[in-house]
PDB file of C-alpha atoms in Angstrom:
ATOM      1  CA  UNK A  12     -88.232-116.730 -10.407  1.00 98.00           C
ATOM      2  CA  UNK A  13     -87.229-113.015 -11.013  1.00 98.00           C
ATOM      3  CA  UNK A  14     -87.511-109.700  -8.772  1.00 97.00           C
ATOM      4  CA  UNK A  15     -86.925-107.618 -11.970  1.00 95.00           C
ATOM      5  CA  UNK A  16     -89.718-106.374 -12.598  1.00 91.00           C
ATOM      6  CA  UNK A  17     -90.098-104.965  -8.863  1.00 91.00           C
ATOM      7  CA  UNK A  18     -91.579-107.845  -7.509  1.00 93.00           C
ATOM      8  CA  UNK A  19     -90.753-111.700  -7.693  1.00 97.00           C
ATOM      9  CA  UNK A  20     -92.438-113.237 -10.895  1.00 98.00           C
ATOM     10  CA  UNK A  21     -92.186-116.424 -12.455  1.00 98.00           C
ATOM     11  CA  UNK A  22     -90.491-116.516 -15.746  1.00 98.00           C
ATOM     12  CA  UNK A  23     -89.449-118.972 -18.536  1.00 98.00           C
ATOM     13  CA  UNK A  24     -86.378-119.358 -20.581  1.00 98.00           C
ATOM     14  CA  UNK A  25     -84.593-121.761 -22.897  1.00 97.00           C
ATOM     15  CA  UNK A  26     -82.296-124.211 -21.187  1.00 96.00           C
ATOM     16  CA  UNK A  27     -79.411-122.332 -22.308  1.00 96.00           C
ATOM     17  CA  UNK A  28     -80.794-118.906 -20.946  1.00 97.00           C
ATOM     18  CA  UNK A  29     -82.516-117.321 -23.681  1.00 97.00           C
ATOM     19  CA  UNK A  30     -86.134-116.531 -24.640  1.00 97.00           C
ATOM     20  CA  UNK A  31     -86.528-114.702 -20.666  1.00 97.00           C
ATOM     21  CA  UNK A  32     -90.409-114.176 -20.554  1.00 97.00           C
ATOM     22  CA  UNK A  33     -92.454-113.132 -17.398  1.00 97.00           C
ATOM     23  CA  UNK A  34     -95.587-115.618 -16.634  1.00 98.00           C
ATOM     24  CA  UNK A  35     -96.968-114.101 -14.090  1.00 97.00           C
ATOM     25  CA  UNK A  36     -96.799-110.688 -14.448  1.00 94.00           C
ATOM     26  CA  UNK A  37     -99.185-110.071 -10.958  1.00 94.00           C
ATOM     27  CA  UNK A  38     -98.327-107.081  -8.396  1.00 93.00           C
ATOM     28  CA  UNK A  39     -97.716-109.828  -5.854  1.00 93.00           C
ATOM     29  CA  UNK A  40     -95.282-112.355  -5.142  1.00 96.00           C
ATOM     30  CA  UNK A  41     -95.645-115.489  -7.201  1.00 97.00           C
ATOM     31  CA  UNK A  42     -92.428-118.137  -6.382  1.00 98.00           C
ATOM     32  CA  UNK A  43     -91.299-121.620  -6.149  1.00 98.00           C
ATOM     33  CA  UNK A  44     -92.714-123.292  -9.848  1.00 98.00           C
ATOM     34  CA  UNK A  45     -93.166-126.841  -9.903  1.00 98.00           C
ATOM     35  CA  UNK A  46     -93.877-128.201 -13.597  1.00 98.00           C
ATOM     36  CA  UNK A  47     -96.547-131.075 -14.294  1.00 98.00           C
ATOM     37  CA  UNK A  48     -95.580-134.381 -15.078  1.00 97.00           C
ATOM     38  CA  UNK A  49     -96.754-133.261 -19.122  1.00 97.00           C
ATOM     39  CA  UNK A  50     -95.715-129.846 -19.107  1.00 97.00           C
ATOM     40  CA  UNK A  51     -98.577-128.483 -19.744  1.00 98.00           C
ATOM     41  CA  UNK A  52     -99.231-126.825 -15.879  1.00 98.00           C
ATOM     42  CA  UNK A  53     -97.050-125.174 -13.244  1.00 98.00           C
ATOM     43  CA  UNK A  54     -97.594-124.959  -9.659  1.00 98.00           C
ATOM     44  CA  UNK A  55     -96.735-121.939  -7.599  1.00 98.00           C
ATOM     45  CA  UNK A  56     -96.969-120.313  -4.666  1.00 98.00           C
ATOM     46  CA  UNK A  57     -98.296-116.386  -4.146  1.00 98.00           C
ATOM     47  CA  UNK A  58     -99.762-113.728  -2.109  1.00 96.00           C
ATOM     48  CA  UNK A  59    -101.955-112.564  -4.176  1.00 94.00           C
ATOM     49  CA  UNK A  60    -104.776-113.732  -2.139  1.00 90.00           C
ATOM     50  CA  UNK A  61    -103.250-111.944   1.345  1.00 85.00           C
ATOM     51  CA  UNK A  62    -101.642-114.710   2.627  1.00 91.00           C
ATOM     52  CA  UNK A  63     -99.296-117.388   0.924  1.00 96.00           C
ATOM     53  CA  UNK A  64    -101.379-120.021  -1.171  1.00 98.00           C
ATOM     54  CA  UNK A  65    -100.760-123.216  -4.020  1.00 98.00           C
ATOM     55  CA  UNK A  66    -102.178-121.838  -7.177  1.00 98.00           C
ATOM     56  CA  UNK A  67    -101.744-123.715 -10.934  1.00 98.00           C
ATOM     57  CA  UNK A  68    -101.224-122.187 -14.087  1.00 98.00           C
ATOM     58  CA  UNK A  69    -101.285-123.531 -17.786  1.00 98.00           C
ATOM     59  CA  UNK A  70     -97.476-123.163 -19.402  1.00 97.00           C
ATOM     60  CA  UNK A  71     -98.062-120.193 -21.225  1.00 97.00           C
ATOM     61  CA  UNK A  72     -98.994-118.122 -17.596  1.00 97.00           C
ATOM     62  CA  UNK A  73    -102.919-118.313 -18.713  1.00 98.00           C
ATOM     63  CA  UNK A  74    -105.592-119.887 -16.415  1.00 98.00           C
ATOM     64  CA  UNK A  75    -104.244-119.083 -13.182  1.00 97.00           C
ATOM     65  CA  UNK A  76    -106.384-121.044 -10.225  1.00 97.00           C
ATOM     66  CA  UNK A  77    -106.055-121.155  -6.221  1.00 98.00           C
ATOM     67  CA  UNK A  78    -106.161-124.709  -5.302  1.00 98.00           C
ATOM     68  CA  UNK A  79    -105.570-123.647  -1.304  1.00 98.00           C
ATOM     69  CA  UNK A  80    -107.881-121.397   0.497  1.00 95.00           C
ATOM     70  CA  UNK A  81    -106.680-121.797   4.079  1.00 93.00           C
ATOM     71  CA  UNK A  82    -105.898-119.003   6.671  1.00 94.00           C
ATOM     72  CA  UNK A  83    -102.552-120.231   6.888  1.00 95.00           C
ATOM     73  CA  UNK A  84     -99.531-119.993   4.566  1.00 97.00           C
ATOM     74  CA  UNK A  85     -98.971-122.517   1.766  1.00 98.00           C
ATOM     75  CA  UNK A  86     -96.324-123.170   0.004  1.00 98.00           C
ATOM     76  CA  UNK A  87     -93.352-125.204  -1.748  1.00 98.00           C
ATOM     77  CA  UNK A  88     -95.840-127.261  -4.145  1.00 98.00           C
ATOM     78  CA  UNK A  89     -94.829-130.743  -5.371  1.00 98.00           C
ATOM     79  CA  UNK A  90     -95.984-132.642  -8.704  1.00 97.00           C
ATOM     80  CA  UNK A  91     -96.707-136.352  -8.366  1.00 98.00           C
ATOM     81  CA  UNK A  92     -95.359-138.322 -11.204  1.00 98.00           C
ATOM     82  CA  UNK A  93     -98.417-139.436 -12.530  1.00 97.00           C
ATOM     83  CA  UNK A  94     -99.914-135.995 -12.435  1.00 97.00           C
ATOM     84  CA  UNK A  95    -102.753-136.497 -10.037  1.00 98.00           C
ATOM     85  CA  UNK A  96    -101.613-134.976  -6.850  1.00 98.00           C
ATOM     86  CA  UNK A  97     -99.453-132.157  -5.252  1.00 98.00           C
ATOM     87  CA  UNK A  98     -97.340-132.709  -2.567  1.00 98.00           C
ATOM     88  CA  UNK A  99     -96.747-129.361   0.009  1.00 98.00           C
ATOM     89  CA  UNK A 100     -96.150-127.626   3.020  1.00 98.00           C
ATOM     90  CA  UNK A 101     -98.858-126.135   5.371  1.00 98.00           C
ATOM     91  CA  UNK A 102     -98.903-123.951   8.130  1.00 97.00           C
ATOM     92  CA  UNK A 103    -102.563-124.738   9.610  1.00 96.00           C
ATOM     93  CA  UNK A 104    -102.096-126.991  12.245  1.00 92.00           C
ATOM     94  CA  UNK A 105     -99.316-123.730  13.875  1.00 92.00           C
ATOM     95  CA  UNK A 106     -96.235-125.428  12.409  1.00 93.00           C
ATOM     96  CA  UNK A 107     -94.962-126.678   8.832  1.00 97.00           C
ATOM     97  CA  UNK A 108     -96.432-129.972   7.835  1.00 98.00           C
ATOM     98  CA  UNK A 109     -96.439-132.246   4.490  1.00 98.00           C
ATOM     99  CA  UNK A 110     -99.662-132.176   3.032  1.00 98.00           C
ATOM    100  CA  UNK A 111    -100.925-133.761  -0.473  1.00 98.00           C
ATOM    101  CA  UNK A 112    -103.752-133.169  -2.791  1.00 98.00           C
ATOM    102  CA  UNK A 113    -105.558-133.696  -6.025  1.00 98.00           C
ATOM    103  CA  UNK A 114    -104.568-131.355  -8.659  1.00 97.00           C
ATOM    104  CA  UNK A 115    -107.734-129.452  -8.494  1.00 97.00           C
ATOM    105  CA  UNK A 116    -107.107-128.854  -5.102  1.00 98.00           C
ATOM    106  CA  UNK A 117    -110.094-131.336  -3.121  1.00 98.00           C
ATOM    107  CA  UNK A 118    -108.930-133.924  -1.147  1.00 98.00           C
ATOM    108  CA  UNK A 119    -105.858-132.254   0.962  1.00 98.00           C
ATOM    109  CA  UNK A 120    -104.087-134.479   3.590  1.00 98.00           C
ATOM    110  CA  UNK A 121    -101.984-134.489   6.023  1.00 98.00           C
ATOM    111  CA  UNK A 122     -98.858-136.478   5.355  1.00 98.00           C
ATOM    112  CA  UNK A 123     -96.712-135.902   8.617  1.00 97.00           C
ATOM    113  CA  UNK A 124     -97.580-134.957  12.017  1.00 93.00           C
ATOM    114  CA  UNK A 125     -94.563-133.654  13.830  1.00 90.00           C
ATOM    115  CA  UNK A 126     -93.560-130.835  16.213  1.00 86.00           C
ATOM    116  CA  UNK A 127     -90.413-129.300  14.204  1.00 88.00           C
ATOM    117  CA  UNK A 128     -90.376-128.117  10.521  1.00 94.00           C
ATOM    118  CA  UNK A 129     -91.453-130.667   8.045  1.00 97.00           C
ATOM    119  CA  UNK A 130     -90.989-128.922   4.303  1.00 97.00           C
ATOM    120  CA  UNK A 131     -90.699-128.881   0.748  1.00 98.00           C
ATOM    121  CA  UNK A 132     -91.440-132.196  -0.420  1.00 98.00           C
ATOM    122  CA  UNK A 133     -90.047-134.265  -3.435  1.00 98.00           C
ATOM    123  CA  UNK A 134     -91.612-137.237  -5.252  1.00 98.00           C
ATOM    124  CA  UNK A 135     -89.818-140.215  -5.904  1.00 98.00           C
ATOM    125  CA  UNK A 136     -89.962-140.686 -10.128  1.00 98.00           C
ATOM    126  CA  UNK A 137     -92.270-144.310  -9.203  1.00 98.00           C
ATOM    127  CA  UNK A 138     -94.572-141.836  -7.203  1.00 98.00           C
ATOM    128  CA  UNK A 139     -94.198-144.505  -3.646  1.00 98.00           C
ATOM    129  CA  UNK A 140     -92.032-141.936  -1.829  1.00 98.00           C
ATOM    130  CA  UNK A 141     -91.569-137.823  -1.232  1.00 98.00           C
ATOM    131  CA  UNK A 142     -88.435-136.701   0.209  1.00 98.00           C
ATOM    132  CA  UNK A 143     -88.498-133.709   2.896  1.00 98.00           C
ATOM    133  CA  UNK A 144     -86.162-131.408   4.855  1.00 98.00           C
ATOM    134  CA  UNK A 145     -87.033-131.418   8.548  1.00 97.00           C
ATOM    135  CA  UNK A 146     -85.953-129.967  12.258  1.00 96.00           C
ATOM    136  CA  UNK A 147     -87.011-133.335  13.818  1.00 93.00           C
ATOM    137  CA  UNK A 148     -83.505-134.870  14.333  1.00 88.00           C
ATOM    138  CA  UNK A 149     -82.617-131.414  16.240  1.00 89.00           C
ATOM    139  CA  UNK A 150     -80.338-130.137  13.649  1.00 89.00           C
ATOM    140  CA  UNK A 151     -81.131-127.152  11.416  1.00 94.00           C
ATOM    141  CA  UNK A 152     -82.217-129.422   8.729  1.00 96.00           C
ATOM    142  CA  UNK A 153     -81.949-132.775   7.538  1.00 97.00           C
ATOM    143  CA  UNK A 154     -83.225-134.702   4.365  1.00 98.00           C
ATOM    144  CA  UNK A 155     -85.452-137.419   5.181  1.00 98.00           C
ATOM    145  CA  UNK A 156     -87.904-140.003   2.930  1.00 98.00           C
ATOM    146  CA  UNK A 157     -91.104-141.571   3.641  1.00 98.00           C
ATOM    147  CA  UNK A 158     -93.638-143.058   2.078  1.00 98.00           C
ATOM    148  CA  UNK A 159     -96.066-140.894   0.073  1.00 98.00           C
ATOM    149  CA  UNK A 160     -98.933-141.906   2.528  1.00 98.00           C
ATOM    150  CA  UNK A 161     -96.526-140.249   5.100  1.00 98.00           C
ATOM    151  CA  UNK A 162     -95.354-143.925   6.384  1.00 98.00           C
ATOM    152  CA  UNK A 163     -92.257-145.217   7.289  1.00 98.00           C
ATOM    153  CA  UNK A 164     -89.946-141.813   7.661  1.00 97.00           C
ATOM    154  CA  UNK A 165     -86.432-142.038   7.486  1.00 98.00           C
ATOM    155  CA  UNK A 166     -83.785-140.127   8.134  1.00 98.00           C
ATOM    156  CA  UNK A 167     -80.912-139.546   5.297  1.00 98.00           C
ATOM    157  CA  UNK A 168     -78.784-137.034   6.383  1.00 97.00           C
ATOM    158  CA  UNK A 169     -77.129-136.057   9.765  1.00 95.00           C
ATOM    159  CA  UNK A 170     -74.395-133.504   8.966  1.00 92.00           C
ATOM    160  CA  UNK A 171     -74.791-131.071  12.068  1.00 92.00           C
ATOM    161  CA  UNK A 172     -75.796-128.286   9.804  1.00 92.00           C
ATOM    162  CA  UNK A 173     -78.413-127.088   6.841  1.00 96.00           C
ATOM    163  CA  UNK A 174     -79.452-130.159   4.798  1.00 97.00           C
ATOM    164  CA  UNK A 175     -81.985-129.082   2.592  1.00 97.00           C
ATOM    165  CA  UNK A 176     -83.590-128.938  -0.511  1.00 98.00           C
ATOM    166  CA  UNK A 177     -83.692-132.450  -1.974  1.00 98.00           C
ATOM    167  CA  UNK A 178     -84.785-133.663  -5.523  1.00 98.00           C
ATOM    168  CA  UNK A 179     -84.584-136.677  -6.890  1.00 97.00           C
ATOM    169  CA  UNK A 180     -83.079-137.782  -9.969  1.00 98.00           C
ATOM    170  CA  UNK A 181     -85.379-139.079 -12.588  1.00 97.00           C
ATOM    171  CA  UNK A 182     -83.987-142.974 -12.314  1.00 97.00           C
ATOM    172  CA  UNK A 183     -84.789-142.728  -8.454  1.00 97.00           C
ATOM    173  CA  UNK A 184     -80.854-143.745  -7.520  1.00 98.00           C
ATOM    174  CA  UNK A 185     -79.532-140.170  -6.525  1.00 98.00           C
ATOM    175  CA  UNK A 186     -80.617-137.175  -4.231  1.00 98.00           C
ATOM    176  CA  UNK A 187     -79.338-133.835  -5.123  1.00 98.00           C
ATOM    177  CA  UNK A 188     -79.706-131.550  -2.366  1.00 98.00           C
ATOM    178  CA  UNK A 189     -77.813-128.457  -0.792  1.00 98.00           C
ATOM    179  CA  UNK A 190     -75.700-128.627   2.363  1.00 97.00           C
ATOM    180  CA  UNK A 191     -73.076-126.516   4.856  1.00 93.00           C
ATOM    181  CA  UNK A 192     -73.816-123.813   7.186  1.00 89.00           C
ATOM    182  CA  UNK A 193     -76.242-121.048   6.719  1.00 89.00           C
ATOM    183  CA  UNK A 194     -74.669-118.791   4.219  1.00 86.00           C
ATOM    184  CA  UNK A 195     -71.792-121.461   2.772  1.00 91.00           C
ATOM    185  CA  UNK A 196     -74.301-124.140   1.279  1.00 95.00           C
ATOM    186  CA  UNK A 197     -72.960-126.286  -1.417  1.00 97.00           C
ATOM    187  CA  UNK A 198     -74.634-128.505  -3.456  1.00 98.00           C
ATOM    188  CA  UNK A 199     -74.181-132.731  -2.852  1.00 98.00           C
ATOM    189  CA  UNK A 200     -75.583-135.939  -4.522  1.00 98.00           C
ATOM    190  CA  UNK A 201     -76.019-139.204  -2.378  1.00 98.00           C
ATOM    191  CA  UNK A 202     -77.820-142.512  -3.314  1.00 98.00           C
ATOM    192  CA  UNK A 203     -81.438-142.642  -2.383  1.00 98.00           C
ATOM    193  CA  UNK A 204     -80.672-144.511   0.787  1.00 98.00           C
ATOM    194  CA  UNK A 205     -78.342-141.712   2.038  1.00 98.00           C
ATOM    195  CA  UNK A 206     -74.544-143.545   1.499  1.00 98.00           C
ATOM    196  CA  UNK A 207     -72.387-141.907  -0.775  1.00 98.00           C
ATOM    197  CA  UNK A 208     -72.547-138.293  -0.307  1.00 98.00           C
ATOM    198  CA  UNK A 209     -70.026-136.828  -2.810  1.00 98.00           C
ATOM    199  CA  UNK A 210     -69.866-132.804  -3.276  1.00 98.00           C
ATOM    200  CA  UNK A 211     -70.500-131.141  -6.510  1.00 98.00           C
ATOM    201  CA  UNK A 212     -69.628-127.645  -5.851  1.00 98.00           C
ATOM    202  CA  UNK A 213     -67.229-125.502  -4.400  1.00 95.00           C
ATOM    203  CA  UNK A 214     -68.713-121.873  -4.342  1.00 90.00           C
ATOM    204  CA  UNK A 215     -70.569-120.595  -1.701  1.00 82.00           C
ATOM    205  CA  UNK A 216     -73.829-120.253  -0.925  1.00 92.00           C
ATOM    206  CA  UNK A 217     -75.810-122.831  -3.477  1.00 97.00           C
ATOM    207  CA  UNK A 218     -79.210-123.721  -3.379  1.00 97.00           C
ATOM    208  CA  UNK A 219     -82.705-125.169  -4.435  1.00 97.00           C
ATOM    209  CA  UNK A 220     -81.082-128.050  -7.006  1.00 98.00           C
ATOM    210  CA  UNK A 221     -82.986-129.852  -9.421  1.00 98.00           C
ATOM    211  CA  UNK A 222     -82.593-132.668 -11.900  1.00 97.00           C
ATOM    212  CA  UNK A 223     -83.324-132.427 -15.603  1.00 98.00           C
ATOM    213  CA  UNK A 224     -85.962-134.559 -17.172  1.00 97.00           C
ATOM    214  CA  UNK A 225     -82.578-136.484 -18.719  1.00 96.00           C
ATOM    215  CA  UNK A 226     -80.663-136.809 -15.561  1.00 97.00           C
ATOM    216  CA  UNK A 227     -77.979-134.946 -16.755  1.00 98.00           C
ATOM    217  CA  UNK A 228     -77.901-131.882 -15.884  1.00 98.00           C
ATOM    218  CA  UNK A 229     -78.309-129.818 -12.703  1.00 98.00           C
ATOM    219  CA  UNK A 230     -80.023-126.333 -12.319  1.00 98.00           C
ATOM    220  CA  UNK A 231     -79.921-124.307  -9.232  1.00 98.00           C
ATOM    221  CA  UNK A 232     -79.368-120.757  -8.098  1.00 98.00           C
ATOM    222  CA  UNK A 233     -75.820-119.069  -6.550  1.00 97.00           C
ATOM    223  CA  UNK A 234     -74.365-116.101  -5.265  1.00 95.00           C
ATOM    224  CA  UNK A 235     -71.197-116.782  -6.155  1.00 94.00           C
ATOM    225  CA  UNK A 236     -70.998-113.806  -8.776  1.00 90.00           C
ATOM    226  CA  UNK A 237     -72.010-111.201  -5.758  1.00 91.00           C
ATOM    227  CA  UNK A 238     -75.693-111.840  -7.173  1.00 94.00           C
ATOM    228  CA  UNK A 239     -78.694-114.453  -6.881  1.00 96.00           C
ATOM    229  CA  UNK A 240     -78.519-115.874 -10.201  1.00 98.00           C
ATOM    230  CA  UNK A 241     -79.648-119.470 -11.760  1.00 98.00           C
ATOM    231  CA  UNK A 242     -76.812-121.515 -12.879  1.00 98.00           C
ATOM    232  CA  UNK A 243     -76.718-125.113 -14.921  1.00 98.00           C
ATOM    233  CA  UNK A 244     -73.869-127.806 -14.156  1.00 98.00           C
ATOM    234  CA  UNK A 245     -73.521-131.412 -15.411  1.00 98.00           C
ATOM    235  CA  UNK A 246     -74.677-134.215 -12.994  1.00 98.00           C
ATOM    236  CA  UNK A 247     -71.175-135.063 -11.830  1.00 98.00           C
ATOM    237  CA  UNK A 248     -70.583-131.019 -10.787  1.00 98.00           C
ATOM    238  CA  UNK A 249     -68.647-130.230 -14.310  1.00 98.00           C
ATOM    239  CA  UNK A 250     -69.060-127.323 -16.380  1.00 98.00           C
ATOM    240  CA  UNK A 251     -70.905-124.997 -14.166  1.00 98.00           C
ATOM    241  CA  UNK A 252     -72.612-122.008 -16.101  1.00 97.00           C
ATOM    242  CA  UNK A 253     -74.842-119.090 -15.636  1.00 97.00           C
ATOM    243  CA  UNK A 254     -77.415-118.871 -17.157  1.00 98.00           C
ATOM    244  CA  UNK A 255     -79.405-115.652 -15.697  1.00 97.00           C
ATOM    245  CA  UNK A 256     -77.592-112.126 -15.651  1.00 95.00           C
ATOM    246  CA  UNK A 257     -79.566-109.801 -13.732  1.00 91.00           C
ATOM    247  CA  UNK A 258     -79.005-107.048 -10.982  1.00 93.00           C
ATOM    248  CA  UNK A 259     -82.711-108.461  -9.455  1.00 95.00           C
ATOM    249  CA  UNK A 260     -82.588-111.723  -7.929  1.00 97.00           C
ATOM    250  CA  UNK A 261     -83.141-114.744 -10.016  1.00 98.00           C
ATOM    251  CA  UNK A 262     -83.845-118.079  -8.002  1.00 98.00           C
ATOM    252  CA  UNK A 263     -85.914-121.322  -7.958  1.00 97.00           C
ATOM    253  CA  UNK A 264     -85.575-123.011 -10.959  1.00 98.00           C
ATOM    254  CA  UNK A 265     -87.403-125.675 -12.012  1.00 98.00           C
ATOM    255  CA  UNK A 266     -87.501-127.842 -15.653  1.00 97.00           C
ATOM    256  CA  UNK A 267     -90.041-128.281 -17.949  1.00 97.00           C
ATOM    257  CA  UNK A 268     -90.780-132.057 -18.620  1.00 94.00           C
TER     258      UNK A 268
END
């Protein structure tokens, strides 16, 4: 995602930053990609519709359609594995809730039910379980799993501070997420189960990580340079490099299959 152009935009690029093309190319916000399982579609979020809303895309930005027409904002959309449902968040029961959905939008669900911020969601690869960051444990955030029928939460993390943003690797062993205080985030791995958090960077402010296809590499977006810009690292934390240079704001990365 890109503000270059004036207003945020989804873009594409090469994995080693070249080839930057706009997607969207809409007068209102369109954020927070999530490819299909085949490549062939992306999820996003945007206001193009007044409020904030899942819509789906083919790769090449053509044959954009809303898949959520409620009052309330949408947002932080979620590929199943399989390709057959999207996992998000939902404002219209008055706070953020999980809620899934066949890809052409029928069939949308409630996953949780829960008084404190339940948001952006993250498949297991074997499609039984979608990680979430939540306000439930009455820290800022914390990384919890549960079931993908919304069963069976647990809690992962309990750090005292922001815990958020979790993907899963593509074997299903490791969570990548960010963590720290608001402002100093850095980016961790820990097994699936929560044991073994081990800290990848050392910059501050580091968010939104996700997994290549391979499992061995890590994209994400940092401020470290005095700018929002998306960086790539090796799955152990090594050889961290930009990849966007851009006075606008370039965030939210996301791989293609």
């Amino acid at each position: 995602v890109s503000s270059r152009d004036g207003d945020t935009e989804i873009y594409l690029m090469n994995v080693d930053g070249s080839g930057q093309s706009n997607l969207t190319n809409h007068s209102s916000s369109d954020e927070q990609p999530s490819w299909s399982p085949d490549g062939s579609k992306i999820a996003f979020k945007s206001t193009r519709d007044a409020n904030l809303d899942i819509y789906v895309m083919n790769a090449d930005g053509s044959g954009v359609t809303r898949l959520t027409t409620d009052t309330a904002n949408e947002y932080y959309p979620s590929w199943s594995p399989d390709g057959t449902k999207i996992a998000f968040t939902s404002e219209r029961d008055g706070n953020p809730e999980i809620y899934v959905m066949n890809v052409d939008g029928s069939g949308q669900t409630r996953l949780t039910n829960h008084s404190d911020l339940d948001k952006y969601p993250s498949w297991s690869p074997d499609g039984a379980k979608i990680a979430f960051q939540s306000r439930r444990g009455g820290t800022p955030y914390d990384i919890y799993v549960m079931n993908s029928d919304g069963s069976g939460v647990v809690r992962l993390t309990n750090n005292g501070g922001y815990d958020w943003y979790p993907s899963w690797s593509p074997n299903g062993a490791k969570i990548v997420f960010s963590s720290g205080g608001y402002g100093g985030e850095e980016i961790y791995v820990m097994n699936s189960d929560g044991s073994g958090q081990t800290r990848l960077t050392n910059n501050p402010r580091n968010l939104e990580p996700v997994w290549s296809p391979s499992g061995n590499k890590i994209a994400f977006h940092s401020d470290r340079d005095g700018n929002w810009e998306v960086y790539v690292m090796n799955s152990d934390g090594s050889n961290q490099t930009r990849l966007t240079n851009n006075s606008a704001i370039d965030s939210a990365p996301d791989w293609q299959p």
